[in-house]
Tab-separated table of C-alpha atoms and ligand atoms in Angstrom:
chain	number	residue	atom	x	y	z
A	1	UNK	CA	-0.198	3.057	25.301
A	2	UNK	CA	-2.470	6.353	25.018
A	3	UNK	CA	-4.580	5.734	21.975
A	4	UNK	CA	-6.030	8.959	21.996
A	5	UNK	CA	-5.289	11.683	19.286
A	6	UNK	CA	-1.943	13.474	19.561
A	7	UNK	CA	-2.305	16.959	20.359
A	8	UNK	CA	-1.774	18.774	17.309
A	9	UNK	CA	-4.772	17.393	15.615
A	10	UNK	CA	-7.173	20.180	15.216
A	11	UNK	CA	-10.242	21.056	16.823
A	12	UNK	CA	-12.404	20.422	13.732
A	13	UNK	CA	-10.937	17.209	13.416
A	14	UNK	CA	-11.878	15.996	16.706
A	15	UNK	CA	-15.416	15.806	16.463
A	16	UNK	CA	-15.612	12.789	13.628
A	17	UNK	CA	-17.989	12.985	11.377
A	18	UNK	CA	-19.285	16.306	10.996
A	19	UNK	CA	-21.147	16.332	7.771
A	20	UNK	CA	-23.170	19.957	7.478
A	21	UNK	CA	-24.680	19.428	3.947
A	22	UNK	CA	-25.381	15.908	1.912
A	23	UNK	CA	-22.184	15.227	-0.128
A	24	UNK	CA	-22.010	16.219	-2.690
A	25	UNK	CA	-22.141	19.853	-1.663
A	26	UNK	CA	-22.834	22.806	-3.801
A	27	UNK	CA	-19.255	23.309	-3.912
A	28	UNK	CA	-17.973	20.306	-4.268
A	29	UNK	CA	-20.479	19.937	-7.488
A	30	UNK	CA	-18.842	23.107	-8.980
A	31	UNK	CA	-15.325	21.526	-8.572
A	32	UNK	CA	-15.869	18.158	-9.307
A	33	UNK	CA	-17.986	19.988	-12.566
A	34	UNK	CA	-14.728	22.029	-13.857
A	35	UNK	CA	-13.122	18.986	-12.683
A	36	UNK	CA	-14.970	16.418	-15.272
A	37	UNK	CA	-14.210	19.346	-18.237
A	38	UNK	CA	-10.463	19.351	-17.518
A	39	UNK	CA	-8.817	16.858	-15.913
A	40	UNK	CA	-8.601	13.119	-17.295
A	41	UNK	CA	-10.983	10.711	-16.560
A	42	UNK	CA	-8.900	8.340	-16.372
A	43	UNK	CA	-8.870	8.172	-12.410
A	44	UNK	CA	-11.114	5.703	-11.006
A	45	UNK	CA	-13.207	8.056	-8.940
A	46	UNK	CA	-15.799	5.863	-7.116
A	47	UNK	CA	-17.494	8.871	-5.542
A	48	UNK	CA	-17.480	12.572	-5.597
A	49	UNK	CA	-15.340	13.727	-2.805
A	50	UNK	CA	-13.425	16.965	-2.601
A	51	UNK	CA	-10.547	17.478	-0.623
A	52	UNK	CA	-9.636	20.589	1.041
A	53	UNK	CA	-8.053	19.925	4.328
A	54	UNK	CA	-6.775	17.109	6.897
A	55	UNK	CA	-5.821	16.589	10.188
A	56	UNK	CA	-4.792	13.364	12.031
A	57	UNK	CA	-7.618	10.928	10.640
A	58	UNK	CA	-9.881	13.071	9.171
A	59	UNK	CA	-10.238	15.023	5.822
A	60	UNK	CA	-12.908	18.001	5.132
A	61	UNK	CA	-14.198	18.479	1.723
A	62	UNK	CA	-14.718	21.989	-0.008
A	63	UNK	CA	-18.281	22.055	2.102
A	64	UNK	CA	-16.894	22.123	5.099
A	65	UNK	CA	-17.655	18.423	5.868
A	66	UNK	CA	-15.543	16.729	8.060
A	67	UNK	CA	-15.358	12.691	7.363
A	68	UNK	CA	-13.199	10.093	8.973
A	69	UNK	CA	-10.437	8.342	7.067
A	70	UNK	CA	-10.063	5.023	6.794
A	71	UNK	CA	-7.061	5.165	4.202
A	72	UNK	CA	-4.432	7.252	4.830
A	73	UNK	CA	-4.444	8.733	1.071
A	74	UNK	CA	-3.756	5.074	0.449
A	75	UNK	CA	-1.410	4.555	3.192
A	76	UNK	CA	0.754	8.045	2.418
A	77	UNK	CA	-0.285	9.879	5.777
A	78	UNK	CA	0.830	7.424	8.375
A	79	UNK	CA	1.768	9.527	10.795
A	80	UNK	CA	-1.284	11.529	10.082
A	81	UNK	CA	-3.006	14.671	7.877
A	82	UNK	CA	-1.051	17.937	8.809
A	83	UNK	CA	1.587	16.806	10.946
A	84	UNK	CA	3.151	19.520	12.333
A	85	UNK	CA	6.509	18.399	12.516
A	86	UNK	CA	6.276	16.966	8.235
A	87	UNK	CA	4.239	20.881	8.005
A	88	UNK	CA	7.672	22.364	8.930
A	89	UNK	CA	10.033	20.635	7.369
A	90	UNK	CA	8.189	21.491	4.005
A	91	UNK	CA	8.309	25.083	4.820
A	92	UNK	CA	11.462	24.844	5.749
A	93	UNK	CA	12.867	23.368	3.259
A	94	UNK	CA	10.962	25.622	0.826
A	95	UNK	CA	12.332	28.219	2.028
A	96	UNK	CA	15.685	27.055	1.937
A	97	UNK	CA	15.893	24.643	-1.368
A	98	UNK	CA	12.686	23.499	-3.350
A	99	UNK	CA	15.253	21.314	-5.902
A	100	UNK	CA	18.107	19.917	-4.780
A	101	UNK	CA	20.054	19.083	-8.530
A	102	UNK	CA	20.499	15.300	-6.740
A	103	UNK	CA	21.472	13.923	-10.494
A	104	UNK	CA	24.859	16.469	-10.245
A	105	UNK	CA	25.029	18.039	-6.870
A	106	UNK	CA	25.340	16.656	-3.277
A	107	UNK	CA	22.301	17.311	-0.426
A	108	UNK	CA	23.026	17.384	2.866
A	109	UNK	CA	19.563	15.974	3.814
A	110	UNK	CA	19.877	13.227	1.167
A	111	UNK	CA	22.449	11.699	2.362
A	112	UNK	CA	20.917	11.886	6.001
A	113	UNK	CA	17.918	10.190	5.163
A	114	UNK	CA	19.657	7.348	3.245
A	115	UNK	CA	21.410	7.039	6.319
A	116	UNK	CA	18.765	6.403	8.459
A	117	UNK	CA	17.169	4.412	5.496
A	118	UNK	CA	20.471	2.104	6.187
A	119	UNK	CA	20.257	1.785	9.672
A	120	UNK	CA	16.347	0.979	9.761
A	121	UNK	CA	16.465	-1.384	6.625
A	122	UNK	CA	16.171	-5.134	7.164
A	123	UNK	CA	18.907	-6.653	9.505
A	124	UNK	CA	20.526	-3.253	8.667
A	125	UNK	CA	22.398	-4.852	5.637
A	126	UNK	CA	20.566	-2.983	2.971
A	127	UNK	CA	22.898	0.853	2.835
A	128	UNK	CA	22.161	1.900	-0.569
A	129	UNK	CA	19.205	3.496	-1.673
A	130	UNK	CA	18.137	5.192	-5.301
A	131	UNK	CA	15.621	7.914	-4.730
A	132	UNK	CA	13.267	8.436	-7.680
A	133	UNK	CA	9.483	10.016	-7.929
A	134	UNK	CA	7.110	7.229	-7.117
A	135	UNK	CA	6.568	3.566	-6.569
A	136	UNK	CA	6.333	2.685	-10.096
A	137	UNK	CA	10.013	4.474	-10.090
A	138	UNK	CA	11.624	2.526	-7.383
A	139	UNK	CA	10.113	-0.557	-9.089
A	140	UNK	CA	11.640	0.316	-12.646
A	141	UNK	CA	15.191	0.961	-10.543
A	142	UNK	CA	15.048	-2.434	-8.657
A	143	UNK	CA	14.215	-4.195	-12.615
A	144	UNK	CA	17.441	-2.418	-13.932
A	145	UNK	CA	19.551	-2.536	-10.896
A	146	UNK	CA	18.645	-6.861	-10.792
A	147	UNK	CA	19.215	-7.035	-14.956
A	148	UNK	CA	22.359	-5.081	-14.194
A	149	UNK	CA	23.446	-7.208	-11.687
A	150	UNK	CA	22.411	-10.456	-12.111
A	151	UNK	CA	22.915	-10.505	-16.234
A	152	UNK	CA	19.530	-11.914	-15.821
A	153	UNK	CA	16.315	-10.955	-18.082
A	154	UNK	CA	13.287	-12.017	-16.513
A	155	UNK	CA	11.635	-11.739	-13.282
A	156	UNK	CA	8.204	-13.637	-11.323
A	157	UNK	CA	5.728	-11.246	-9.988
A	158	UNK	CA	2.262	-12.732	-9.150
A	159	UNK	CA	-1.493	-13.148	-9.555
A	160	UNK	CA	-3.429	-10.348	-8.039
A	161	UNK	CA	0.051	-8.042	-7.563
A	162	UNK	CA	0.361	-4.329	-7.988
A	163	UNK	CA	3.525	-2.704	-8.299
A	164	UNK	CA	2.822	0.058	-10.617
A	165	UNK	CA	0.623	1.847	-13.642
A	166	UNK	CA	3.640	2.352	-16.274
A	167	UNK	CA	6.513	0.412	-18.200
A	168	UNK	CA	7.658	-2.812	-16.590
A	169	UNK	CA	5.891	-2.129	-13.594
A	170	UNK	CA	2.706	-2.234	-15.108
A	171	UNK	CA	3.836	-5.196	-17.038
A	172	UNK	CA	3.936	-7.047	-13.612
A	173	UNK	CA	0.508	-5.739	-12.541
A	174	UNK	CA	-1.561	-8.862	-12.772
A	175	UNK	CA	-5.350	-7.202	-13.047
A	176	UNK	CA	-7.031	-7.022	-17.022
A	177	UNK	CA	-8.554	-3.664	-15.666
A	178	UNK	CA	-5.181	-2.198	-14.829
A	179	UNK	CA	-3.791	-3.509	-18.523
A	180	UNK	CA	-6.560	-3.129	-21.390
A	181	UNK	CA	-5.403	-1.343	-24.626
A	182	UNK	CA	-1.671	-0.401	-23.027
A	183	UNK	CA	0.002	-3.811	-24.682
A	184	UNK	CA	2.189	-5.104	-25.934
A	185	UNK	CA	4.289	-5.329	-22.480
A	186	UNK	CA	7.683	-6.059	-22.255
A	187	UNK	CA	8.841	-10.009	-22.020
A	188	UNK	CA	10.307	-12.185	-19.712
A	189	UNK	CA	7.722	-11.243	-16.639
A	190	UNK	CA	6.152	-14.360	-15.468
A	191	UNK	CA	3.118	-14.742	-12.907
A	192	UNK	CA	3.015	-16.969	-9.997
A	193	UNK	CA	0.205	-17.897	-7.840
A	194	UNK	CA	0.146	-15.823	-4.814
A	195	UNK	CA	-0.823	-17.455	-1.263
A	196	UNK	CA	-4.625	-15.942	-1.537
A	197	UNK	CA	-5.349	-18.693	1.129
A	198	UNK	CA	-9.463	-17.545	1.314
A	199	UNK	CA	-9.588	-18.430	-2.472
A	200	UNK	CA	-7.052	-20.796	-3.190
A	201	UNK	CA	-6.033	-21.553	-6.664
A	202	UNK	CA	-5.607	-24.846	-6.192
A	203	UNK	CA	-9.073	-25.351	-3.785
A	204	UNK	CA	-6.850	-26.635	-1.231
A	205	UNK	CA	-7.191	-25.834	2.585
A	206	UNK	CA	-3.744	-24.537	4.768
A	207	UNK	CA	-1.589	-26.184	5.987
A	208	UNK	CA	-2.695	-29.495	4.426
A	209	UNK	CA	-1.915	-27.754	1.350
A	210	UNK	CA	1.966	-27.997	1.973
A	211	UNK	CA	2.062	-24.863	-0.029
A	212	UNK	CA	1.058	-26.582	-3.742
A	213	UNK	CA	1.184	-23.207	-4.889
A	214	UNK	CA	4.993	-22.535	-4.086
A	215	UNK	CA	5.633	-26.020	-5.163
A	216	UNK	CA	3.557	-25.024	-8.611
A	217	UNK	CA	6.020	-22.298	-8.760
A	218	UNK	CA	9.243	-23.745	-8.099
A	219	UNK	CA	8.554	-27.183	-9.999
A	220	UNK	CA	6.300	-25.937	-12.407
A	221	UNK	CA	6.714	-22.478	-13.366
A	222	UNK	CA	10.200	-22.538	-13.596
A	223	UNK	CA	10.849	-25.796	-14.524
A	224	UNK	CA	8.397	-25.881	-17.422
A	225	UNK	CA	6.235	-22.540	-17.630
A	226	UNK	CA	8.606	-20.977	-20.135
A	227	UNK	CA	11.695	-18.850	-18.012
A	228	UNK	CA	14.957	-19.851	-19.408
A	229	UNK	CA	16.381	-19.899	-16.207
A	230	UNK	CA	17.701	-16.381	-16.735
A	231	UNK	CA	15.985	-15.126	-13.371
A	232	UNK	CA	16.607	-11.290	-12.673
A	233	UNK	CA	14.471	-10.995	-9.546
A	234	UNK	CA	11.381	-12.062	-7.649
A	235	UNK	CA	9.103	-9.136	-6.880
A	236	UNK	CA	6.976	-10.091	-3.644
A	237	UNK	CA	4.501	-7.949	-1.791
A	238	UNK	CA	4.669	-9.467	1.746
A	239	UNK	CA	1.591	-8.500	2.020
A	240	UNK	CA	-0.221	-7.988	-1.222
A	241	UNK	CA	-1.972	-4.349	-1.247
A	242	UNK	CA	-4.073	-3.757	-4.611
A	243	UNK	CA	-4.210	-7.529	-4.937
A	244	UNK	CA	-6.892	-7.633	-1.752
A	245	UNK	CA	-5.003	-6.967	1.657
A	246	UNK	CA	-3.839	-10.541	1.524
A	247	UNK	CA	-1.391	-12.000	4.419
A	248	UNK	CA	0.240	-15.377	3.477
A	249	UNK	CA	1.008	-18.204	5.568
A	250	UNK	CA	4.455	-17.570	7.597
A	251	UNK	CA	6.146	-20.300	4.966
A	252	UNK	CA	5.797	-17.768	2.173
A	253	UNK	CA	8.718	-15.255	2.657
A	254	UNK	CA	11.555	-17.585	3.842
A	255	UNK	CA	10.415	-19.844	0.863
A	256	UNK	CA	10.938	-17.148	-1.553
A	257	UNK	CA	14.529	-16.136	0.325
A	258	UNK	CA	15.118	-19.516	-0.299
A	259	UNK	CA	14.261	-19.900	-4.005
A	260	UNK	CA	15.927	-16.559	-5.178
A	261	UNK	CA	19.238	-17.818	-2.962
A	262	UNK	CA	19.099	-21.088	-5.128
A	263	UNK	CA	18.764	-19.328	-8.164
A	264	UNK	CA	20.528	-16.878	-7.704
A	265	UNK	CA	18.801	-14.485	-8.394
A	266	UNK	CA	17.223	-11.297	-6.252
A	267	UNK	CA	14.826	-10.987	-3.944
A	268	UNK	CA	13.133	-7.705	-4.416
A	269	UNK	CA	10.777	-6.910	-1.681
A	270	UNK	CA	7.970	-4.014	-2.750
A	271	UNK	CA	7.070	-2.594	0.690
A	272	UNK	CA	5.403	0.225	-0.975
A	273	UNK	CA	2.320	-0.253	0.875
A	274	UNK	CA	3.213	-2.572	3.390
A	275	UNK	CA	5.775	-0.041	5.060
A	276	UNK	CA	7.048	1.911	7.535
A	277	UNK	CA	4.306	0.884	10.446
A	278	UNK	CA	1.459	0.015	8.594
A	279	UNK	CA	1.482	-3.555	9.448
A	280	UNK	CA	3.385	-3.023	12.814
A	281	UNK	CA	6.241	-3.246	12.008
A	282	UNK	CA	8.835	-1.369	9.995
A	283	UNK	CA	8.969	-3.457	7.080
A	284	UNK	CA	6.652	-6.604	7.200
A	285	UNK	CA	9.509	-8.944	5.847
A	286	UNK	CA	10.811	-8.346	9.541
A	287	UNK	CA	7.854	-10.117	10.977
A	288	UNK	CA	9.322	-13.222	9.103
A	289	UNK	CA	13.066	-12.263	9.917
A	290	UNK	CA	13.655	-12.222	6.056
A	291	UNK	CA	16.423	-9.874	4.806
A	292	UNK	CA	15.640	-9.381	0.598
A	293	UNK	CA	18.616	-8.098	-1.398
A	294	UNK	CA	16.212	-4.529	-2.489
A	295	UNK	CA	13.850	-3.381	-0.444
A	296	UNK	CA	11.393	-0.772	-2.326
A	297	UNK	CA	9.038	1.994	-0.495
A	298	UNK	CA	7.052	4.644	-1.303
A	299	UNK	CA	4.218	6.432	-0.296
A	300	UNK	CA	4.286	6.447	3.713
A	301	UNK	CA	8.287	7.272	2.992
A	302	UNK	CA	7.707	10.757	1.248
A	303	UNK	CA	5.427	12.042	4.203
A	304	UNK	CA	2.793	13.260	1.556
A	305	UNK	CA	5.250	14.330	-1.467
A	306	UNK	CA	5.893	11.953	-4.261
A	307	UNK	CA	8.865	9.763	-3.711
A	308	UNK	CA	9.864	6.062	-4.791
A	309	UNK	CA	13.586	4.269	-3.550
A	310	UNK	CA	15.157	1.584	-4.267
A	311	UNK	CA	17.236	0.482	-1.457
A	312	UNK	CA	20.336	-2.573	-2.017
A	313	UNK	CA	22.431	-4.563	-0.581
A	314	UNK	CA	26.283	-2.560	-1.072
A	315	UNK	CA	27.550	-5.487	-3.050
A	316	UNK	CA	24.558	-5.234	-5.470
A	317	UNK	CA	23.943	-1.796	-5.183
A	318	UNK	CA	27.972	-1.012	-6.488
A	319	UNK	CA	27.578	-2.515	-9.370
A	320	UNK	CA	26.136	0.662	-11.094
A	321	UNK	CA	28.452	2.830	-12.359
A	322	UNK	CA	27.748	6.726	-12.576
A	323	UNK	CA	25.148	7.202	-14.875
A	324	UNK	CA	23.665	3.818	-14.793
A	325	UNK	CA	20.454	5.129	-13.599
A	326	UNK	CA	19.042	8.137	-12.690
A	327	UNK	CA	16.194	10.981	-12.478
A	328	UNK	CA	16.150	15.158	-12.439
A	329	UNK	CA	13.325	14.969	-9.607
A	330	UNK	CA	14.682	11.950	-7.315
A	331	UNK	CA	15.993	13.002	-4.110
A	332	UNK	CA	14.552	16.384	-4.708
A	333	UNK	CA	14.747	18.532	-1.341
A	334	UNK	CA	10.880	18.849	-0.290
A	335	UNK	CA	10.042	14.495	-1.192
A	336	UNK	CA	13.754	14.251	0.969
A	337	UNK	CA	12.580	16.474	3.838
A	338	UNK	CA	8.668	15.845	4.375
A	339	UNK	CA	9.816	12.071	4.060
A	340	UNK	CA	12.827	12.180	6.550
A	341	UNK	CA	10.084	14.427	8.624
A	342	UNK	CA	7.666	11.452	8.569
A	343	UNK	CA	9.969	8.623	9.376
A	344	UNK	CA	11.545	9.992	11.958
A	345	UNK	CA	8.211	11.050	13.642
A	346	UNK	CA	7.245	7.557	13.254
A	347	UNK	CA	9.976	5.832	14.667
A	348	UNK	CA	10.063	8.189	17.413
A	349	UNK	CA	6.364	7.958	18.556
A	350	UNK	CA	7.044	4.314	17.627
A	351	UNK	CA	3.801	3.794	15.475
A	352	UNK	CA	4.555	0.197	15.396
A	353	UNK	CA	3.295	-0.692	18.382
A	354	UNK	CA	0.342	1.608	18.199
A	355	UNK	CA	-0.659	-0.219	14.769
A	356	UNK	CA	-0.230	-3.532	16.493
A	357	UNK	CA	-2.638	-2.614	19.548
A	358	UNK	CA	-5.090	-0.771	17.266
A	359	UNK	CA	-4.909	-3.176	14.733
A	360	UNK	CA	-5.865	-6.059	17.429
A	361	UNK	CA	-8.405	-3.607	18.282
A	362	UNK	CA	-10.060	-3.729	14.742
A	363	UNK	CA	-9.536	-7.274	13.590
A	364	UNK	CA	-11.518	-8.359	16.563
A	365	UNK	CA	-14.421	-6.003	16.390
A	366	UNK	CA	-14.449	-6.826	12.322
A	367	UNK	CA	-14.221	-10.831	13.333
A	368	UNK	CA	-17.458	-9.879	15.088
A	369	UNK	CA	-18.954	-8.265	12.571
A	370	UNK	CA	-18.007	-11.246	9.716
A	371	UNK	CA	-19.539	-13.964	12.349
A	372	UNK	CA	-22.919	-11.617	12.213
A	373	UNK	CA	-23.409	-10.826	8.347
A	374	UNK	CA	-23.230	-13.168	5.747
A	375	UNK	CA	-22.067	-10.782	3.152
A	376	UNK	CA	-18.486	-10.162	5.327
A	377	UNK	CA	-16.484	-13.330	4.432
A	378	UNK	CA	-13.526	-12.581	5.224
A	379	UNK	CA	-11.543	-10.235	7.678
A	380	UNK	CA	-7.408	-10.466	7.220
A	381	UNK	CA	-4.443	-8.320	7.883
A	382	UNK	CA	-1.847	-7.283	10.539
A	383	UNK	CA	-1.836	-4.106	12.463
A	384	UNK	CA	-3.711	-1.393	10.629
A	385	UNK	CA	-3.461	-3.205	7.267
A	386	UNK	CA	-6.772	-5.071	7.362
A	387	UNK	CA	-9.032	-6.399	4.525
A	388	UNK	CA	-12.615	-7.001	4.733
A	389	UNK	CA	-13.867	-9.029	1.555
A	390	UNK	CA	-17.149	-8.496	1.040
A	391	UNK	CA	-19.050	-11.601	-0.778
A	392	UNK	CA	-22.850	-12.427	-1.685
A	393	UNK	CA	-22.566	-15.143	0.435
A	394	UNK	CA	-19.949	-17.416	2.694
A	395	UNK	CA	-21.079	-20.194	1.317
A	396	UNK	CA	-20.355	-19.421	-2.480
A	397	UNK	CA	-17.979	-16.535	-1.506
A	398	UNK	CA	-18.858	-14.994	-5.032
A	399	UNK	CA	-17.884	-11.526	-5.131
A	400	UNK	CA	-20.131	-8.881	-4.173
A	401	UNK	CA	-20.139	-5.074	-5.999
A	402	UNK	CA	-19.284	-3.113	-3.255
A	403	UNK	CA	-19.362	0.829	-4.246
A	404	UNK	CA	-23.097	0.920	-3.136
A	405	UNK	CA	-21.650	0.046	0.365
A	406	UNK	CA	-18.773	2.649	-0.344
A	407	UNK	CA	-21.630	5.347	-1.085
A	408	UNK	CA	-23.324	4.410	2.431
A	409	UNK	CA	-20.500	4.332	4.168
A	410	UNK	CA	-19.505	8.278	2.775
A	411	UNK	CA	-22.994	9.856	2.861
A	412	UNK	CA	-22.437	8.607	6.622
A	413	UNK	CA	-18.893	10.622	6.874
A	414	UNK	CA	-16.726	7.711	6.202
A	415	UNK	CA	-14.169	7.544	3.427
A	416	UNK	CA	-13.035	3.788	2.532
A	417	UNK	CA	-10.804	2.992	-0.484
A	418	UNK	CA	-11.329	-0.840	-2.154
A	419	UNK	CA	-8.723	-3.099	-3.267
A	420	UNK	CA	-8.727	-6.944	-4.588
A	421	UNK	CA	-8.603	-8.830	-7.547
A	422	UNK	CA	-12.601	-8.740	-7.937
A	423	UNK	CA	-12.979	-4.993	-6.318
A	424	UNK	CA	-14.576	-6.656	-3.134
A	425	UNK	CA	-11.703	-5.754	-0.195
A	426	UNK	CA	-12.311	-2.783	2.119
A	427	UNK	CA	-9.014	-1.731	3.369
A	428	UNK	CA	-8.954	-0.807	6.680
A	429	UNK	CA	-5.941	1.406	7.139
A	430	UNK	CA	-6.267	4.978	8.342
A	431	UNK	CA	-3.686	6.874	9.637
A	432	UNK	CA	-1.931	5.247	12.672
A	433	UNK	CA	-2.215	8.520	14.446
A	434	UNK	CA	-6.479	7.858	14.560
A	435	UNK	CA	-7.491	7.476	17.800
A	436	UNK	CA	-9.333	3.897	19.220
A	437	UNK	CA	-12.458	5.818	19.951
A	438	UNK	CA	-12.390	7.035	15.770
A	439	UNK	CA	-11.533	3.877	14.943
A	440	UNK	CA	-14.924	2.228	16.595
A	441	UNK	CA	-17.015	5.421	14.967
A	442	UNK	CA	-15.911	4.393	11.683
A	443	UNK	CA	-16.182	0.836	11.766
A	444	UNK	CA	-19.661	1.545	13.782
A	445	UNK	CA	-20.325	3.746	10.361
A	446	UNK	CA	-19.134	0.356	8.445
A	447	UNK	CA	-21.346	-1.772	10.125
A	448	UNK	CA	-24.330	0.127	9.454
A	449	UNK	CA	-23.341	0.210	5.375
A	450	UNK	CA	-23.181	-3.309	5.552
A	451	UNK	CA	-26.492	-4.098	7.704
A	452	UNK	CA	-28.237	-1.551	5.401
A	453	UNK	CA	-26.918	-3.442	2.238
A	454	UNK	CA	-27.651	-6.710	3.327
A	455	UNK	CA	-31.460	-6.185	4.703
A	456	UNK	CA	-31.826	-5.039	0.942
A	457	UNK	CA	-30.184	-8.416	-0.340
B	1	PLP	C1	2.858	-2.428	-3.605
B	1	PLP	C2	3.433	-1.113	-4.037
B	1	PLP	N1	3.593	-1.613	-5.039
B	1	PLP	C3	4.229	-0.332	-6.015
B	1	PLP	C4	2.573	1.071	-6.062
B	1	PLP	C5	3.176	2.181	-6.832
B	1	PLP	O1	3.215	3.150	-6.515
B	1	PLP	P1	3.278	4.444	-7.235
B	1	PLP	O2	1.386	4.950	-7.083
B	1	PLP	O3	3.243	5.799	-5.926
B	1	PLP	O4	3.667	4.438	-8.136
B	1	PLP	C6	2.026	0.855	-5.218
B	1	PLP	C7	0.841	1.485	-5.629
B	1	PLP	O5	-0.363	1.652	-5.008
B	1	PLP	C8	1.986	-0.408	-4.506
B	1	PLP	O6	0.890	-0.431	-3.411
């Protein structure tokens, strides 16, 4: 497999990083100053990065500095920044029809995209798509549909979960940081321990634990923990994203499937971050051979335009009557055109295999770094969804505050974002079109930042 950059990547984006001034430069500072005056401070901007253009796996700031991107815009630009196929689809669509009135009218591309999603859905068994405008909206659709279908009103979510920032999706977030000051939250959501084996909730070791965390859900929470046996759905991330790129043991998804079957509730698979080649599979749940009742996608399925989709088995989705759910902009021309183009690109160029191959290479290198540096506690992931957990020491596993490492990497030209319940996990999740050479350059910069930080400790 050719692991170089695709030929369409712009010349400026091939030599990375390429810093002309120390960031933030004067133009960036001007933008940031105005932004701070007029834009909400709710955003979590940890460092002073400005965006002007992107191509492949590179992004340029307002001062012409070129950064290597290890975030893919939070797993949105899986087929690369400025992918010409996606850009052309957006331009053509803008000329034709921006808003498609999906609430009241039919529209060819929406049907085409939904047909493709049905074909590539797990087992080809989820055939009905509701289009919304964000991941959180996809989650809300799944809450509503699972209640409507089962007549239940309770849900299981997991500790460390993230499903969005509004309504029930926010109620299912487990970090206080996201919820503080915004309650009260909807009743009926119960939290179970996600199998975070590096920091087992029960101080056990896998596999001798025999998945005690799932027993605790089945025999503890569901029997004596508060739910009234009125479960509508269980929301699962097949790899926990914001929770810290946590890969559960292989037993986890099959046991969740069985639990839902036994309790006659719906299994909702949130693949908003893990889907569409990110982990080396079209959907990560495919790797366990699990067919959920509802699949959620967002991020990469919009090609950079806001989208969120709730894809369900016909037997479930078809209980909704006209008017049961709706959205003014859901399924709008721009997001459907861009998303359909990006998904087709991902499939036609087999970005799943590319993600697997590059991911194996990155995992090998990162594990070598783990052996070398005391502050790298854990390296885990699949494909190009890799988490590197930073700690004060391997023995204590005490989380290390990482913005300093993040800032060091940024000043050297590498854009990295973090995740994790303690905010101490770096995500290695670049656009999947990144070349192996660029991936190595990024890992080298990351190593430098780790080395300098450790030396100062
Ligand atoms: C797993 C998962 N679900 C839902 C969401 C929410 O998506 P959005 O930010 O588009 O509302 C996210 C966003 O990071 C996510 O990672």
